[in-house]
Structure formats: C-alpha cells, structure tokens
mmCIF file of C-alpha atoms in Angstrom:
data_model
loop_
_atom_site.group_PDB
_atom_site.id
_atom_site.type_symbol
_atom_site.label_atom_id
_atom_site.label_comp_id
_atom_site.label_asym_id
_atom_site.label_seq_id
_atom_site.Cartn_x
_atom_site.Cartn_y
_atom_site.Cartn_z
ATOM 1 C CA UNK A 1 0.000 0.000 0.000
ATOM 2 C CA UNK A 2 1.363 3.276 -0.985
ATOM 3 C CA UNK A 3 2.714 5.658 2.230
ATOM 4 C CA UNK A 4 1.094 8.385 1.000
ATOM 5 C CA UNK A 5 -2.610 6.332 1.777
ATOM 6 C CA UNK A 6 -1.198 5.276 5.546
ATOM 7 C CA UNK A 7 -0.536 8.672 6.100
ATOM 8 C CA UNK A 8 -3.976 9.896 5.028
ATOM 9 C CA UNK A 9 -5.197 7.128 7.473
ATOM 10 C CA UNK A 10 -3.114 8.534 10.186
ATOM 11 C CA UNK A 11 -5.170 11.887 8.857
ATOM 12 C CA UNK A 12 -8.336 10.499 9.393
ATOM 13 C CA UNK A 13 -7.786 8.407 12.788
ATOM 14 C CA UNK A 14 -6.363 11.668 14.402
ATOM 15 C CA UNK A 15 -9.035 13.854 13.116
ATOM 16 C CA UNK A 16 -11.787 10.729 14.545
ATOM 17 C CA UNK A 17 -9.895 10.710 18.153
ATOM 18 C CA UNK A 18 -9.198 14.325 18.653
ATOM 19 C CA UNK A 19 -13.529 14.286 18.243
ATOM 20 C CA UNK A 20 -13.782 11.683 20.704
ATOM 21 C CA UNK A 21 -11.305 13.195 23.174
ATOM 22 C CA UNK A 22 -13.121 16.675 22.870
ATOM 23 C CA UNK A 23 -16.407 14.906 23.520
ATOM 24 C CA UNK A 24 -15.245 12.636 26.301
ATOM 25 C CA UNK A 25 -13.176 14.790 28.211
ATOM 26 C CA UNK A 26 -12.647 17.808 27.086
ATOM 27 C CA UNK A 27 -14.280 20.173 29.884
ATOM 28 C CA UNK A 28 -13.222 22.506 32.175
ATOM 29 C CA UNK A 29 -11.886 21.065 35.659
ATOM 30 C CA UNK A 30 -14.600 22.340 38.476
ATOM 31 C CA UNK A 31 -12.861 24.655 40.838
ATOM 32 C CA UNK A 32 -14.420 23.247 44.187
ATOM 33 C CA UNK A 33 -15.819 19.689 43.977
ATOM 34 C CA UNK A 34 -17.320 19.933 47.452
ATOM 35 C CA UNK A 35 -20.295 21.987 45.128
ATOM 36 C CA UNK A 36 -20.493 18.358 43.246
ATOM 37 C CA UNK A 37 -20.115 15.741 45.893
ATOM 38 C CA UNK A 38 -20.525 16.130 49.780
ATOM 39 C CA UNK A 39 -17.522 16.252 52.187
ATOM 40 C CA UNK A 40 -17.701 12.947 52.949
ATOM 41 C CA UNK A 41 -17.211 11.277 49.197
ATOM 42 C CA UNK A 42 -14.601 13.870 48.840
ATOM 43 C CA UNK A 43 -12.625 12.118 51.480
ATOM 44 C CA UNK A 44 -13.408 8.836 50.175
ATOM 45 C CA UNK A 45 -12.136 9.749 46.603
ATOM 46 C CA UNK A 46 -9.115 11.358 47.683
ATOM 47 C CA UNK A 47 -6.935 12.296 44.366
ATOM 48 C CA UNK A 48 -9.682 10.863 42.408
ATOM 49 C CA UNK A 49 -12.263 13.585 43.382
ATOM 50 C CA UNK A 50 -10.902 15.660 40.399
ATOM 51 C CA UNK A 51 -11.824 13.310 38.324
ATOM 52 C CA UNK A 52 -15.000 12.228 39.572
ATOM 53 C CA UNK A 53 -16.266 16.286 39.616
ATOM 54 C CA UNK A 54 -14.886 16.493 36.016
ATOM 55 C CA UNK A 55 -16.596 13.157 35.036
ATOM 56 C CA UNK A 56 -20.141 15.098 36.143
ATOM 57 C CA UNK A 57 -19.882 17.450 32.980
ATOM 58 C CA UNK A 58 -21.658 14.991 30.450
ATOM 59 C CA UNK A 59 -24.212 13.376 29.795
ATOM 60 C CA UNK A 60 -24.070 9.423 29.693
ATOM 61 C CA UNK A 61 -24.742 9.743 25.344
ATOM 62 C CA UNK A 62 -21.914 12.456 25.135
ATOM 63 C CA UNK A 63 -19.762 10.002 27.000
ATOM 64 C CA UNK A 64 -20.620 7.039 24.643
ATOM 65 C CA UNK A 65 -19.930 9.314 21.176
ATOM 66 C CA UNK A 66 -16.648 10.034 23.166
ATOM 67 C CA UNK A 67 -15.785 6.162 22.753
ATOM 68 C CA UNK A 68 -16.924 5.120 19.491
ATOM 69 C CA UNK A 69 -15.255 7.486 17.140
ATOM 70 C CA UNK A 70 -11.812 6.376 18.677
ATOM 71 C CA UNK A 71 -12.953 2.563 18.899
ATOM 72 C CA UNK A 72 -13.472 1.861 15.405
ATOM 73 C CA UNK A 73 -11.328 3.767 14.159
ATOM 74 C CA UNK A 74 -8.511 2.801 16.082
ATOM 75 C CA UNK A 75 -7.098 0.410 13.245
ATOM 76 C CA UNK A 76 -6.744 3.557 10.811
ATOM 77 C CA UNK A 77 -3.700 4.655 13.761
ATOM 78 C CA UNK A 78 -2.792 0.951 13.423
ATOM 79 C CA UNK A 79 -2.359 0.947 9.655
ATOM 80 C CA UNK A 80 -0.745 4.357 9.879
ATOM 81 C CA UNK A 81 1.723 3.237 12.104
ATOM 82 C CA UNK A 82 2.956 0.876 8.771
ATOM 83 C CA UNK A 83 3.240 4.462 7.033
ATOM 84 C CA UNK A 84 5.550 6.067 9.859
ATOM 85 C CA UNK A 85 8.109 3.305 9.739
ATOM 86 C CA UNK A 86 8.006 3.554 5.886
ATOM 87 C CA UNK A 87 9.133 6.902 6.204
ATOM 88 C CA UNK A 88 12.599 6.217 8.028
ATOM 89 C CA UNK A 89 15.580 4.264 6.855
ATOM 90 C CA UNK A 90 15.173 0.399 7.962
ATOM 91 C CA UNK A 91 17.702 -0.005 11.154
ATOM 92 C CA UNK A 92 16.617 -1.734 14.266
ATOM 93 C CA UNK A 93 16.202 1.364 16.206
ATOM 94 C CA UNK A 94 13.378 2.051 13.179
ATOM 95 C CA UNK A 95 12.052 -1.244 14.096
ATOM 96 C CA UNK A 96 12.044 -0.134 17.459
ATOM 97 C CA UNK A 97 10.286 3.145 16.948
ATOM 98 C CA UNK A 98 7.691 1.310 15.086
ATOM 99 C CA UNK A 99 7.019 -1.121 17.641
ATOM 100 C CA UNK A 100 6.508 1.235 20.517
ATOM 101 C CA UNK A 101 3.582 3.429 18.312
ATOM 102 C CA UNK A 102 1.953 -0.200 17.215
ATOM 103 C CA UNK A 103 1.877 -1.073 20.810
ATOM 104 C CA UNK A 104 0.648 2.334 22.116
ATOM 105 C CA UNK A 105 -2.297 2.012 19.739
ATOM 106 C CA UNK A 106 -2.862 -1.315 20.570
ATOM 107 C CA UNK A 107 -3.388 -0.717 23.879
ATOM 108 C CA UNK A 108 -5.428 2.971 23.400
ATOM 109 C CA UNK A 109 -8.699 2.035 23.339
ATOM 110 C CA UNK A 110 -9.185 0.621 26.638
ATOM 111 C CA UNK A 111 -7.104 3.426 27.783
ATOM 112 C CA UNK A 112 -9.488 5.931 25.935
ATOM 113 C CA UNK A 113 -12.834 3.862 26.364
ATOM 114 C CA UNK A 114 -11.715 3.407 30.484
ATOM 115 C CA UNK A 115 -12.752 7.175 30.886
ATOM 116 C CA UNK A 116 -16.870 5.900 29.844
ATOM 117 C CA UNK A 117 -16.486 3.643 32.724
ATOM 118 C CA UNK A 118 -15.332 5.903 35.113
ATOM 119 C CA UNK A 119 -17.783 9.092 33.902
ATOM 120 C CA UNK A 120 -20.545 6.544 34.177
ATOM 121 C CA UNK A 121 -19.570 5.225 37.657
ATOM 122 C CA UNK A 122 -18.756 8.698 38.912
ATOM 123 C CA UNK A 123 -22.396 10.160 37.644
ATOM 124 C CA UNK A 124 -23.470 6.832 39.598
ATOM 125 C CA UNK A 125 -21.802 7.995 42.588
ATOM 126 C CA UNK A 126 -22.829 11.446 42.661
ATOM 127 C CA UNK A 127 -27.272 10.141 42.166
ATOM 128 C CA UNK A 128 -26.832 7.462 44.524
ATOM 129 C CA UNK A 129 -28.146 7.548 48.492
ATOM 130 C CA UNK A 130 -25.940 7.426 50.942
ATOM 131 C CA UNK A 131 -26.415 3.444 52.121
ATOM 132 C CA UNK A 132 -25.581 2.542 48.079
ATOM 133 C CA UNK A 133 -22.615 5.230 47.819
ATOM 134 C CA UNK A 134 -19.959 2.680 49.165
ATOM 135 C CA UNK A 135 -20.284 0.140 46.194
ATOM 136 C CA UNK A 136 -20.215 3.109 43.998
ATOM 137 C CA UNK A 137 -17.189 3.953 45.519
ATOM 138 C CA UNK A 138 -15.676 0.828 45.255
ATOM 139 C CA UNK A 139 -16.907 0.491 41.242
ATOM 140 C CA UNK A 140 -15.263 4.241 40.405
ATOM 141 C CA UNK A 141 -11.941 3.237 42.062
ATOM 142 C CA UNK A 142 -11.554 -0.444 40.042
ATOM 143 C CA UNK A 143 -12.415 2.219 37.155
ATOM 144 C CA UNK A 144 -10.014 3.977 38.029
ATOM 145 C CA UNK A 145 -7.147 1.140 38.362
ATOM 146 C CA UNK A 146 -8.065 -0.313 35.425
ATOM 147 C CA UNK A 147 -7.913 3.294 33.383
ATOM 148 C CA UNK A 148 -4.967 4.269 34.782
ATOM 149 C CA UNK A 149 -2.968 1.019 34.163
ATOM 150 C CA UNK A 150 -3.902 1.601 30.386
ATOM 151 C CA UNK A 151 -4.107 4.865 29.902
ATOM 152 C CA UNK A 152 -0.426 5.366 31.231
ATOM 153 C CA UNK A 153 0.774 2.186 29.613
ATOM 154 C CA UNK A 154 -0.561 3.891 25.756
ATOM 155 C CA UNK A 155 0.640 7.386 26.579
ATOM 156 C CA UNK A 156 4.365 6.359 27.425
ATOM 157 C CA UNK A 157 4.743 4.217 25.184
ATOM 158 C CA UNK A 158 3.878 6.642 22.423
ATOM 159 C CA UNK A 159 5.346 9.125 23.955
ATOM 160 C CA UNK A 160 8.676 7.037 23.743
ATOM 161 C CA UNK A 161 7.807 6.241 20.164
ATOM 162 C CA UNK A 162 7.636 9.635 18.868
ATOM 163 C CA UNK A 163 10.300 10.651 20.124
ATOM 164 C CA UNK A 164 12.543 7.585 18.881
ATOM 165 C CA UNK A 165 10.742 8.779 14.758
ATOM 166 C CA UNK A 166 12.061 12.768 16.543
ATOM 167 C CA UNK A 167 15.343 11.479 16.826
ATOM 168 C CA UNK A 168 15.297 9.868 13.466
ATOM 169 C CA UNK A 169 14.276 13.037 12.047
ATOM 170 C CA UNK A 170 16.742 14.560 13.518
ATOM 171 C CA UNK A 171 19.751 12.344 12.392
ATOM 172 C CA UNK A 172 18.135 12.908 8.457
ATOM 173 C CA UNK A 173 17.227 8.965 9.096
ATOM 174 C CA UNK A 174 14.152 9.458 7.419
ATOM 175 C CA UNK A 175 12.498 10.407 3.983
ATOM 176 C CA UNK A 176 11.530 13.630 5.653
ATOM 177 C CA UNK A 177 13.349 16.764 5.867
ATOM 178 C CA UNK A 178 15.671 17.494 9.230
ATOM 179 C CA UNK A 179 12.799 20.859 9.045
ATOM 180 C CA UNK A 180 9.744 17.927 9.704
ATOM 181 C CA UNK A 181 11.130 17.475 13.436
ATOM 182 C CA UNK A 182 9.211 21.010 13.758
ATOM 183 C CA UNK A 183 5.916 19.209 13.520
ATOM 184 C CA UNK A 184 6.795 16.240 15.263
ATOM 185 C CA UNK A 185 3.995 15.117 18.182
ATOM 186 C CA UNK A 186 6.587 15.096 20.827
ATOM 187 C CA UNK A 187 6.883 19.283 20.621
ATOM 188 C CA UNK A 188 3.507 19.798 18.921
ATOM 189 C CA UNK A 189 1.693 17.858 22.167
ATOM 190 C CA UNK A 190 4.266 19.617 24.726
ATOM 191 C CA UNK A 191 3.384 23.004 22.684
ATOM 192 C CA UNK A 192 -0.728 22.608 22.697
ATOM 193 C CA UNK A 193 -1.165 21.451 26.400
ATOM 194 C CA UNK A 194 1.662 24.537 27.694
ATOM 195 C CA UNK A 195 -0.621 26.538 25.873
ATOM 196 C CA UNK A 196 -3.876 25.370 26.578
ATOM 197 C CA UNK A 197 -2.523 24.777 30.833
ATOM 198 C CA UNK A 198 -2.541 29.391 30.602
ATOM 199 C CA UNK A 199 -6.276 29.138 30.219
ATOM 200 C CA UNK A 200 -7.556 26.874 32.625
ATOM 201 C CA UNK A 201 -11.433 28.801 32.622
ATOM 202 C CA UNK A 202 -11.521 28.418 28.761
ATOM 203 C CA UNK A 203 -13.699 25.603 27.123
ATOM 204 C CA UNK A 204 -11.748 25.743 23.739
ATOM 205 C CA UNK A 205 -8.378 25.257 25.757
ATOM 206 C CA UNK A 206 -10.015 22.700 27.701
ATOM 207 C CA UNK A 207 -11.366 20.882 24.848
ATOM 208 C CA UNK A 208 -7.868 20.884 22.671
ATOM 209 C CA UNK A 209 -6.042 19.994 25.976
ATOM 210 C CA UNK A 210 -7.883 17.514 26.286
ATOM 211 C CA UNK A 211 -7.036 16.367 23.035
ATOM 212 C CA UNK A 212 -3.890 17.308 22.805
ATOM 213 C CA UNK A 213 -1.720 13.780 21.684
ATOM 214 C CA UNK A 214 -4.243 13.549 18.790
ATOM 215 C CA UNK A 215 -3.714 16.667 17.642
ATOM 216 C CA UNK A 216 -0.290 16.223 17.480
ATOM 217 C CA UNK A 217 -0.268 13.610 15.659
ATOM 218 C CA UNK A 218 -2.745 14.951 13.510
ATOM 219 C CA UNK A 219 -0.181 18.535 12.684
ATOM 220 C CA UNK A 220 2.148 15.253 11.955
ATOM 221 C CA UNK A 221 0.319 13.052 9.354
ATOM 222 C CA UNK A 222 -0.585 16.247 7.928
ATOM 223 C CA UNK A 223 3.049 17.707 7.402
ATOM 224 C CA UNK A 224 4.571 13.829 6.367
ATOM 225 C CA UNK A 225 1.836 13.994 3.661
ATOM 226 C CA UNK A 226 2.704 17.266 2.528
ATOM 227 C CA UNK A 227 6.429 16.709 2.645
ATOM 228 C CA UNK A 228 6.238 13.550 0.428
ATOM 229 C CA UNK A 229 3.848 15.633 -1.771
ATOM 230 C CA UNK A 230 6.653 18.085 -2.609
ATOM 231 C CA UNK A 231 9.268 15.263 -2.854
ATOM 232 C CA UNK A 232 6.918 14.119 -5.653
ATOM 233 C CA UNK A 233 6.871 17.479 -7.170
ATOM 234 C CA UNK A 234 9.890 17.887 -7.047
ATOM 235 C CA UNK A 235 11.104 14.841 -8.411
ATOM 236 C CA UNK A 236 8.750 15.844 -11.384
ATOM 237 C CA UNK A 237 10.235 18.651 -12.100
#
C-alpha cells in the first residue's frame, strides 16, 4: 500500500480521536468539587475527586460518542503506524520506533474507552443515596485502576515512540526533511497542552487539551503527507 494512503489514514484516525477526546473529556476542571459531591465522598475519593467532579460534565450519550469514534477507528492509527516506519531508513532502532507506536495504539482504546467507565460510575456515585454510595465507591476506584494502568501504559509508550521517529528526524534517518522534526507530536503535544494549561477557565483550551496527543499527531500526518507531496513534485520537475 502506498505511504502516502497510511498517512492519510493517520489523517483520518487523528481527526476521529481528537472528536472523541473533545467529547469525552474535554471540559473545564470544576474549581471546588465539594459543590459536586458532599464532604464525605470527597474524602473517600481522595486524588480521584478531580476526576470524579470532572466526570459530572456529560451526559451518559456524550460520553458514549466520546468512545466510538476512537474505537473503530482505532485500526486507521494501526495501519498508519505501517506508514511512519516507511518513512525512516530500515535499522533496528526504526524497528524499534515502530514497535513502541503499534503497541501504544494497541493498547489505546481501553485506555481511551476506560474514561466511559469511570464518567458513568462517577455520575453513579454522585445520584446514589448514601447506604448505596460505598459500592459506587468501590466500582469508580476499580475504574479507576483499570484506566490508569492503560491509559499510562498507551501514553508512554507513544510518547517514547515519537520521540525515537524525533530522533530519526533529527539524524536525516528518514524520507523527511531534518525541518519535519518542527511538527513532530513530541513538541507539537508539549506546545498545545503549555498553551492550553494558561487558560484553565476556557472551554476551547479545555477541549484541545484535552485532546492534545491527537492533535499532534494529527499537525504530523498532515506535514509527512505534505512533505512527500513536494518530494513528488519535485522529483517531477
């Protein structure tokens, strides 16, 4: 299959989970959660209250069409993943690189679909009485576990993997031009969330915060495709 079609897959699967992120978490974080949950429950959540208060923002079908854009189309990032080791020269640290993304997107949508589990539980949590709240509790924190375990697992090892294809941008290892490491995810992602941290009362910044791996990775597909677009004009010409 041609690179130029991975990459527009890598297009299309960014574009599909930076949706889903904005829908499933991209809200602003409440400033007091004691206004959301009583004193007690904030005790009993501990570090997890901030998540549980920012869990209350939507509504159980916003949650769900948070999940299924990044579900089904997580084989698109799979696929694409094919088109990102086609761009570098073949060396076992390529091999490397390539393994760590496959990985990280193997392992994304529990990581991604984990936050459902613990919006629903939380919104659970916050309707129940008082003599059901401790089973809530107990549900929202094996959420929590088992999101967390996931989520963390996905995000480092992509993080690790873009910055292995950054390095082989770097070292001209790559079809790409040394220029390309500009609009690598690794400074794109660091960029977007610095930026969107300044605005913490803004919905937009909250929303591409939120978001802010895919979008990365969407400013990449979109620059590798228009890189190997000139390379074709230019060989052309």
């Amino acid at each position: 299959m041609p690179v130029r079609v991975l990459l527009i897959f890598g297009v299309l699967a960014a574009l599909c989970w930076t949706v889903a992120d904005v829908l499933l978490v991209g809200f602003v974080q409440p400033n007091d959660v004691s206004f959301l949950f009583p004193q007690n429950l904030v005790e009993a959540l501990g570090d997890d209250a901030d998540m549980a208060a920012l869990m209350l923002r939507a509504s159980p079908d916003r949650l769900f069409w948070g999940v299924v854009p990044a579900t089904f189309s997580v084989v698109l990032y799979l696929a694409a993943s094919f088109g990102v080791y086609r761009l570098m020269r073949p060396s076992a640290f390529s091999n490397a690189a390539w393994g760590l993304l496959f990985c990280s997107y193997a392992l994304s949508p529990l990581g991604h679909a984990g936050f459902y589990y613990v919006g629903m539980a939380a919104q659970g949590l916050s309707a129940s009485p008082p003599d059901a709240q401790g089973v809530w509790l107990v549900q929202f924190g094996r959420f929590m576990g088992l999101l967390s375990v996931h989520w963390l697992a996905a995000v480092g090892l992509s993080a690790a993997g873009w910055f292995a294809v950054l390095l082989q941008i770097v070292r001209g290892r790559t079809v790409l031009p040394k220029s390309a490491a500009f609009f690598s995810p690794v400074p794109i992602g660091v960029a977007v969330a610095a930026v969107c941290g300044l605005f913490p009362e803004s919905a937009v910044a909250a929303s591409l915060g939120g978001a802010s791996l895919n979008v990365a990775q969407l400013v990449f597909f979109s620059a590798a495709l228009f890189f190997t677009r000139q390379q074709r004009l230019d060989m052309k010409s």
